[in-house]
Short mmCIF file of C-alpha atoms in Angstrom, two decimals:
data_model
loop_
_atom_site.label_atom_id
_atom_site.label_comp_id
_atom_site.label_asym_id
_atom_site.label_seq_id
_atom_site.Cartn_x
_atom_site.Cartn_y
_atom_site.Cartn_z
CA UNK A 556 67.60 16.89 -67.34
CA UNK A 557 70.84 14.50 -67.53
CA UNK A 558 71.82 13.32 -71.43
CA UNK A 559 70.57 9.67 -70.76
CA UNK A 560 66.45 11.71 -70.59
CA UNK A 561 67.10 12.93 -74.26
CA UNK A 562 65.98 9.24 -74.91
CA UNK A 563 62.92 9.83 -73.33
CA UNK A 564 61.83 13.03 -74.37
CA UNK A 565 62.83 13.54 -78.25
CA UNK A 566 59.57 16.13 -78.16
CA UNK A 567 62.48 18.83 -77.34
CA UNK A 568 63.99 18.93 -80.64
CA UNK A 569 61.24 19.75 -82.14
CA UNK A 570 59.53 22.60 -79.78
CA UNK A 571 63.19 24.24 -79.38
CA UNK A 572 63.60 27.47 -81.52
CA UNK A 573 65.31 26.65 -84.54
CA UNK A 574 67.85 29.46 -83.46
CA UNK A 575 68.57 27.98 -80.02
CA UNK A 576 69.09 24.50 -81.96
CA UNK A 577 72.92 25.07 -82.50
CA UNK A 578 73.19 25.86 -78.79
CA UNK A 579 71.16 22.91 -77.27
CA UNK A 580 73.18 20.28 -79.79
CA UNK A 581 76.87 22.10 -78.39
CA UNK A 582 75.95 21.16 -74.90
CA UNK A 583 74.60 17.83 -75.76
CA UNK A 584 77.45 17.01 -77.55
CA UNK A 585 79.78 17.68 -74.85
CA UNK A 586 77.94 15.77 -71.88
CA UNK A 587 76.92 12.95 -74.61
CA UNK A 588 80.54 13.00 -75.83
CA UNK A 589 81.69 13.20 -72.48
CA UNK A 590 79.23 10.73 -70.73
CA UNK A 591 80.53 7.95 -73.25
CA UNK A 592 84.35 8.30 -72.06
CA UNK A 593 82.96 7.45 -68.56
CA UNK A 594 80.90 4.53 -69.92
CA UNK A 595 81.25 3.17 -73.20
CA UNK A 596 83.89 0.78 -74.27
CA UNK A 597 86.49 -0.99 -72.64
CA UNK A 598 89.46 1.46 -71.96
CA UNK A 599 91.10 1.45 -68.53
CA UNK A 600 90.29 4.03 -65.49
CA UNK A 601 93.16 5.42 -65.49
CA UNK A 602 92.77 6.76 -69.81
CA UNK A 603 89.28 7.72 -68.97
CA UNK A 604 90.21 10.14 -66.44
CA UNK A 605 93.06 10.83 -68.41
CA UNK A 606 90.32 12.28 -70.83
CA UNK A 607 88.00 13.87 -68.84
CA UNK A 608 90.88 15.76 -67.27
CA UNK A 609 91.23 16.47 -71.25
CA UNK A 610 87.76 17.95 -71.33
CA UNK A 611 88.51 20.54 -67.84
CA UNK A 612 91.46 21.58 -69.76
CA UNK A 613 89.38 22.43 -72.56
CA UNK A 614 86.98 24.53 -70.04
CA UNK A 615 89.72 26.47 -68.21
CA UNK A 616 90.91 27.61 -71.77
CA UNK A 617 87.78 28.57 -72.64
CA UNK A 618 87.87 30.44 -69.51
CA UNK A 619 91.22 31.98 -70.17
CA UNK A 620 90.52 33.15 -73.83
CA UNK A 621 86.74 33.26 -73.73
CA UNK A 622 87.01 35.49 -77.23
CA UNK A 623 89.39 33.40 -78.73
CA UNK A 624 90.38 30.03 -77.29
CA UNK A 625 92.28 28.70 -80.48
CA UNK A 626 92.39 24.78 -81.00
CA UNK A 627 92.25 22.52 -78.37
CA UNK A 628 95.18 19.85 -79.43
CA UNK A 629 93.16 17.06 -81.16
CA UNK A 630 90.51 17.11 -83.91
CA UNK A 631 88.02 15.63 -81.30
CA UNK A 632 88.26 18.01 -78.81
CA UNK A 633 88.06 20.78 -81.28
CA UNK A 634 84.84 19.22 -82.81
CA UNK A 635 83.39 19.45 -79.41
CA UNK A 636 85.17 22.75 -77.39
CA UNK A 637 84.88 25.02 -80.71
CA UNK A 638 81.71 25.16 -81.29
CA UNK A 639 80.75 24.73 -77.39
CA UNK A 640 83.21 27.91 -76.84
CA UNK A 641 81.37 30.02 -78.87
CA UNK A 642 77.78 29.02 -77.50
CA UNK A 643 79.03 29.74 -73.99
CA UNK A 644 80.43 33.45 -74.79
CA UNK A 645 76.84 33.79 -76.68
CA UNK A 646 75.19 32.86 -73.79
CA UNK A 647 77.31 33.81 -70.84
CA UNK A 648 76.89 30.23 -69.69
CA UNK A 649 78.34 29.19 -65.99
CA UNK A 650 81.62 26.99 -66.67
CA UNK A 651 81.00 25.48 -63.46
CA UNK A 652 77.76 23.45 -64.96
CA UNK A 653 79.94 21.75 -67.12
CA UNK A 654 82.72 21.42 -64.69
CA UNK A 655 79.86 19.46 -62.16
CA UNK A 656 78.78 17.38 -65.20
CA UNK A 657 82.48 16.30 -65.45
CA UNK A 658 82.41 15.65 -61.68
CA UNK A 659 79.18 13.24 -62.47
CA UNK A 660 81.19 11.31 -65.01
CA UNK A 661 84.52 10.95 -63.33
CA UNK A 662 82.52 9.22 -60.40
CA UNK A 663 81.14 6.88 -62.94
CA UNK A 664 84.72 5.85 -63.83
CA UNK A 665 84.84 4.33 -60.30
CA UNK A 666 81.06 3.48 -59.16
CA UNK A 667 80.45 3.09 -55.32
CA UNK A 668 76.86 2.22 -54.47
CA UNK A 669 75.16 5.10 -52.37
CA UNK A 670 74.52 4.46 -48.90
CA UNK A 671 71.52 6.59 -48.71
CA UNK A 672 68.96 8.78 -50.56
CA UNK A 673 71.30 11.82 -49.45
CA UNK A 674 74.10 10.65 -51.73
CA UNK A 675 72.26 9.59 -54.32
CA UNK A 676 70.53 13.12 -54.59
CA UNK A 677 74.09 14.52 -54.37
CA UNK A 678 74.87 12.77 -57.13
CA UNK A 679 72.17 13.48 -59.17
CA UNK A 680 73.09 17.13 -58.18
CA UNK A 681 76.37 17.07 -60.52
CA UNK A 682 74.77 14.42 -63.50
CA UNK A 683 71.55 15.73 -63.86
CA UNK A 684 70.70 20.08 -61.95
CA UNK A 685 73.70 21.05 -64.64
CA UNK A 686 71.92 20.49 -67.49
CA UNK A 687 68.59 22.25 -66.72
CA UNK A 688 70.63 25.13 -65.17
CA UNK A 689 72.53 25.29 -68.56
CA UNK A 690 68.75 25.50 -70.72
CA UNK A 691 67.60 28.16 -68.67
CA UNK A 692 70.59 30.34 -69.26
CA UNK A 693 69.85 29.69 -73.33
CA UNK A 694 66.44 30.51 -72.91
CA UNK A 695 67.25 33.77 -70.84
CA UNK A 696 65.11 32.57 -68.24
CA UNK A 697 68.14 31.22 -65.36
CA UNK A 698 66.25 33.19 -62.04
CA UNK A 699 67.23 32.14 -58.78
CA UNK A 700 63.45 30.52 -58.24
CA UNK A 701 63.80 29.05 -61.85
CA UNK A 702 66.80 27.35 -61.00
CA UNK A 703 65.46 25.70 -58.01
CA UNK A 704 62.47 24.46 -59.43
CA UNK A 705 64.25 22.55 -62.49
CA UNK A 706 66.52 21.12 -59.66
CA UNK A 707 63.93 19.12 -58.93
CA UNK A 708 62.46 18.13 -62.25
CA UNK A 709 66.33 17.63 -63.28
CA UNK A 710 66.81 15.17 -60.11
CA UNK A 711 63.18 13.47 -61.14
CA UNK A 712 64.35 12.71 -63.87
CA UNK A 713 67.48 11.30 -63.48
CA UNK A 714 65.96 9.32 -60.77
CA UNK A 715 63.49 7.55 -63.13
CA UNK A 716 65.64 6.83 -65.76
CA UNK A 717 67.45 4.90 -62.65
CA UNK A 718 64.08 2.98 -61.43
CA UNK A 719 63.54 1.91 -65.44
CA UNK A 720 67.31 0.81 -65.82
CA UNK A 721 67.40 -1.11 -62.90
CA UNK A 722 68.02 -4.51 -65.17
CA UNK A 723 70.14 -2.57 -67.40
CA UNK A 724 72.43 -0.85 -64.49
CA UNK A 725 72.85 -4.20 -63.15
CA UNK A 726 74.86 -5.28 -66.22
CA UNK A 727 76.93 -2.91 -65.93
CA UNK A 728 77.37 -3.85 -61.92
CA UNK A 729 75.45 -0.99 -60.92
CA UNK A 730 72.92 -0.23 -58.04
CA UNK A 731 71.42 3.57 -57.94
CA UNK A 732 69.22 2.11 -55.27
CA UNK A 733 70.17 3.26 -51.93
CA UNK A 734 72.15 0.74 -49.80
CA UNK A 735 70.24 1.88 -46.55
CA UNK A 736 66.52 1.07 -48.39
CA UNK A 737 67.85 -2.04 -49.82
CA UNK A 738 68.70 -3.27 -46.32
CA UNK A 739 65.65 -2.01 -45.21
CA UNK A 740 63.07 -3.76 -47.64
CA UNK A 741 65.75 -7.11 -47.08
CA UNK A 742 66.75 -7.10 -50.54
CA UNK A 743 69.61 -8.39 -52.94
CA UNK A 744 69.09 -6.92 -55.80
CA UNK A 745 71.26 -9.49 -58.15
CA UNK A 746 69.15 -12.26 -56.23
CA UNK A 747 66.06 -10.24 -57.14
CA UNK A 748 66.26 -10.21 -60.55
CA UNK A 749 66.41 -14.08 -61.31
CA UNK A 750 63.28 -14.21 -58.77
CA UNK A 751 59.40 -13.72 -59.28
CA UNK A 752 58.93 -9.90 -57.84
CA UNK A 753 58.32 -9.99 -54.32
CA UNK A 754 56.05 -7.96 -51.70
CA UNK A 755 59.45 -6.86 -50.27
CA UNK A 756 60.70 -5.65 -53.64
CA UNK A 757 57.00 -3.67 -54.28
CA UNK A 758 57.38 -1.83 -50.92
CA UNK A 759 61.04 -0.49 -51.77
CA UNK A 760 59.97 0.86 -55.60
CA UNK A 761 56.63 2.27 -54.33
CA UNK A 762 58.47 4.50 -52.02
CA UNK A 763 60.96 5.75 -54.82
CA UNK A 764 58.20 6.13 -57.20
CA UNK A 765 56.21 8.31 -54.67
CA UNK A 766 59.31 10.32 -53.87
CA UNK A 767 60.01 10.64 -57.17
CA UNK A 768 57.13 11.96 -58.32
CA UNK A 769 56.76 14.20 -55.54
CA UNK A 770 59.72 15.71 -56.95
CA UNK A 771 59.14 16.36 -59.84
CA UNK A 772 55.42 17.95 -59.30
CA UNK A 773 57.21 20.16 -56.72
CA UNK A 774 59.31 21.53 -59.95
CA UNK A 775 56.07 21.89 -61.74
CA UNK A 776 55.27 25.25 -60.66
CA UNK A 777 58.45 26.27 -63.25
CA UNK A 778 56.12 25.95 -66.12
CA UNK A 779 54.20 29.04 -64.70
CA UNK A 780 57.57 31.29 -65.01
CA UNK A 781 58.33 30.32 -68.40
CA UNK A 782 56.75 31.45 -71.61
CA UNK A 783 56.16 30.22 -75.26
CA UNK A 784 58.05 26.74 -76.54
CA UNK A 785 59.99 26.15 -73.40
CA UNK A 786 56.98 26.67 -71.21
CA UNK A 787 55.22 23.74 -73.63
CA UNK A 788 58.24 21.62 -73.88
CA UNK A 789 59.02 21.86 -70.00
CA UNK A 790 54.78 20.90 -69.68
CA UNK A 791 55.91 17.48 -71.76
CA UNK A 792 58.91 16.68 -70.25
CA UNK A 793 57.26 16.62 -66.69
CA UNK A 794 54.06 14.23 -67.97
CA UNK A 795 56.48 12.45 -69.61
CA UNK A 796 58.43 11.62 -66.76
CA UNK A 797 55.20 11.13 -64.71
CA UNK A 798 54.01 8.72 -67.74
CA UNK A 799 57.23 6.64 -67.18
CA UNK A 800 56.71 6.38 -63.24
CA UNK A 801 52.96 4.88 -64.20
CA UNK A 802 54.53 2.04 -66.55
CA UNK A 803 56.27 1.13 -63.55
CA UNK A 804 53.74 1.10 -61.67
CA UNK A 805 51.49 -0.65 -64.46
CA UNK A 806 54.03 -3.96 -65.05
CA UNK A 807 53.60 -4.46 -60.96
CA UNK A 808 57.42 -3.27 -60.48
CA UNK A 809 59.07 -5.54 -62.67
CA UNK A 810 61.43 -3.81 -64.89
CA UNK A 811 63.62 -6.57 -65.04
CA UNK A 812 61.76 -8.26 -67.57
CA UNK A 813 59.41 -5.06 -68.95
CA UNK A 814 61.50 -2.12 -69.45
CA UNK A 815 58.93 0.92 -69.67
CA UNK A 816 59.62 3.33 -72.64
CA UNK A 817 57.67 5.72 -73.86
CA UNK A 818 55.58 4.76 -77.21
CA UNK A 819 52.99 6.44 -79.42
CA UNK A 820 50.08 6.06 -77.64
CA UNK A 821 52.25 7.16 -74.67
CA UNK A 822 52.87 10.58 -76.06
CA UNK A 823 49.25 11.31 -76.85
CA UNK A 824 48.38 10.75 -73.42
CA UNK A 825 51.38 13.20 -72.11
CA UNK A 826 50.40 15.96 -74.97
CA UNK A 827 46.61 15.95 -73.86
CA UNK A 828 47.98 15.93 -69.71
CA UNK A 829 50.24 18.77 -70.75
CA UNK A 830 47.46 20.87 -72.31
CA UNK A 831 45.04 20.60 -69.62
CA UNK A 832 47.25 20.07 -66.74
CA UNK A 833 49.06 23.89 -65.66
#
């Protein structure tokens, strides 16, 4: 899953291993910490690359001196590299999971809409596949069919965090809806979201929730190959993200004015799914 589902799914700080803890917060801290150089605050392109080129620096002497990297030049890359080195000798994680998140966030620094689903999946390829990938290798469990099948619970994901930020993307001048389907359905999305919600606009989210979740149930079968707390915790995180695609659905489409989250009565009804559904 990308960093921006660890909103959704907090259930995975408490079924993770208190071992395995250290590891999962090193990775989150580097994609979180990386993730808000892309995003947050108001410095120019130009220093945000600047930084992220910081961060593959940081990787390749990792690479180099995978035993003993030394200090990375500034307390706040240490905070994040030094304890992320060690978790990826530990681990034997791939450097090139990080090096695609960093690809995700350096294409934030200069959004371009996506023409077409294709892109956007490409996309979602870099920001969101790395991150599974990376909790399979800390569980032990990173086989070739494993991988594939949180591919596309990773990409679900990342894809419904898009459908229930539409409003919220749009602030920042962002569309993760795909050019081609916007022209399609004959919609402006800006226009759309001062406007009642429209047949047209219906037709264009009930195809991405229905590709959506036909994505992530094809990932389902991963729950089968896994064992203990990650096979649990993987069970939640999929009925959560189903849970979220039925909110949609439930406030008719309009997440402009009813953003769905997940709330208490939410996670009953994904704990019960998750017990009874394999």
């Amino acid at each position: 899953m990308s960093v921006e589902h660890y909103e959704n799914f907090p259930v995975a700080s408490i079924l993770i291993p208190a071992a395995l803890r250290p590891a999962i917060h090193a990775v989150y801290a580097f994609a979180r910490s990386a993730d808000d150089i892309a995003d947050e605050g108001d410095l120019h392109p130009a220093l945000r690359l600047e930084k992220l080129q910081a961060y593959r620096t940081a990787l390749g002497k990792i690479q180099q001196q995978p035993t003993n990297p030394g200090d990375f030049g500034s307390q706040a890359l240490n905070s994040v590299f030094i304890p992320l080195g060690k978790i990826i000798q530990q681990y034997h994680l791939p450097l090139c999971a990080f090096q695609d998140l960093l690809t995700a966030f350096e294409s934030d620094v200069h959004f371009a809409p996506f023409p077409n689903r294709k892109a956007l999946l490409e996309y979602c390829r870099f920001s969101a596949n790395p991150v599974g990938r990376l909790m399979l290798h800390i569980y032990q469990a990173a086989t070739e069919e494993n991988i594939v099948l949180s591919n596309h619970i990773c990409t679900a994901l990342q894809l419904i965090n898009f459908w229930q930020d539409v409003a919220l993307d749009l602030k920042k001048n962002r569309v993760y809806l795909p050019q081609d389907s916007l022209q399609q359905h004959h919609i402006n999305v800006q226009n759309q979201s001062t406007q009642k919600i429209t047949p047209e606009w219906i037709g264009l989210m009930q195809e991405q929730i229905e590709f959506t979740r036909t994505m992530m149930l094809a990932g389902a079968p991963l729950t089968k190959n896994l064992r203990g707390r990650l096979a649990w915790e993987m069970r939640m995180i999929i009925q959560g993200g189903l849970r979220i695609l039925e909110k949609i659905e439930n406030v008719h489409y309009d997440v402009f004015n009813q953003r769905p989250v997940l709330h208490k009565p939410d996670w009953a009804i994904i704990s019960w799914r998750a017990l009874t559904h394999s």
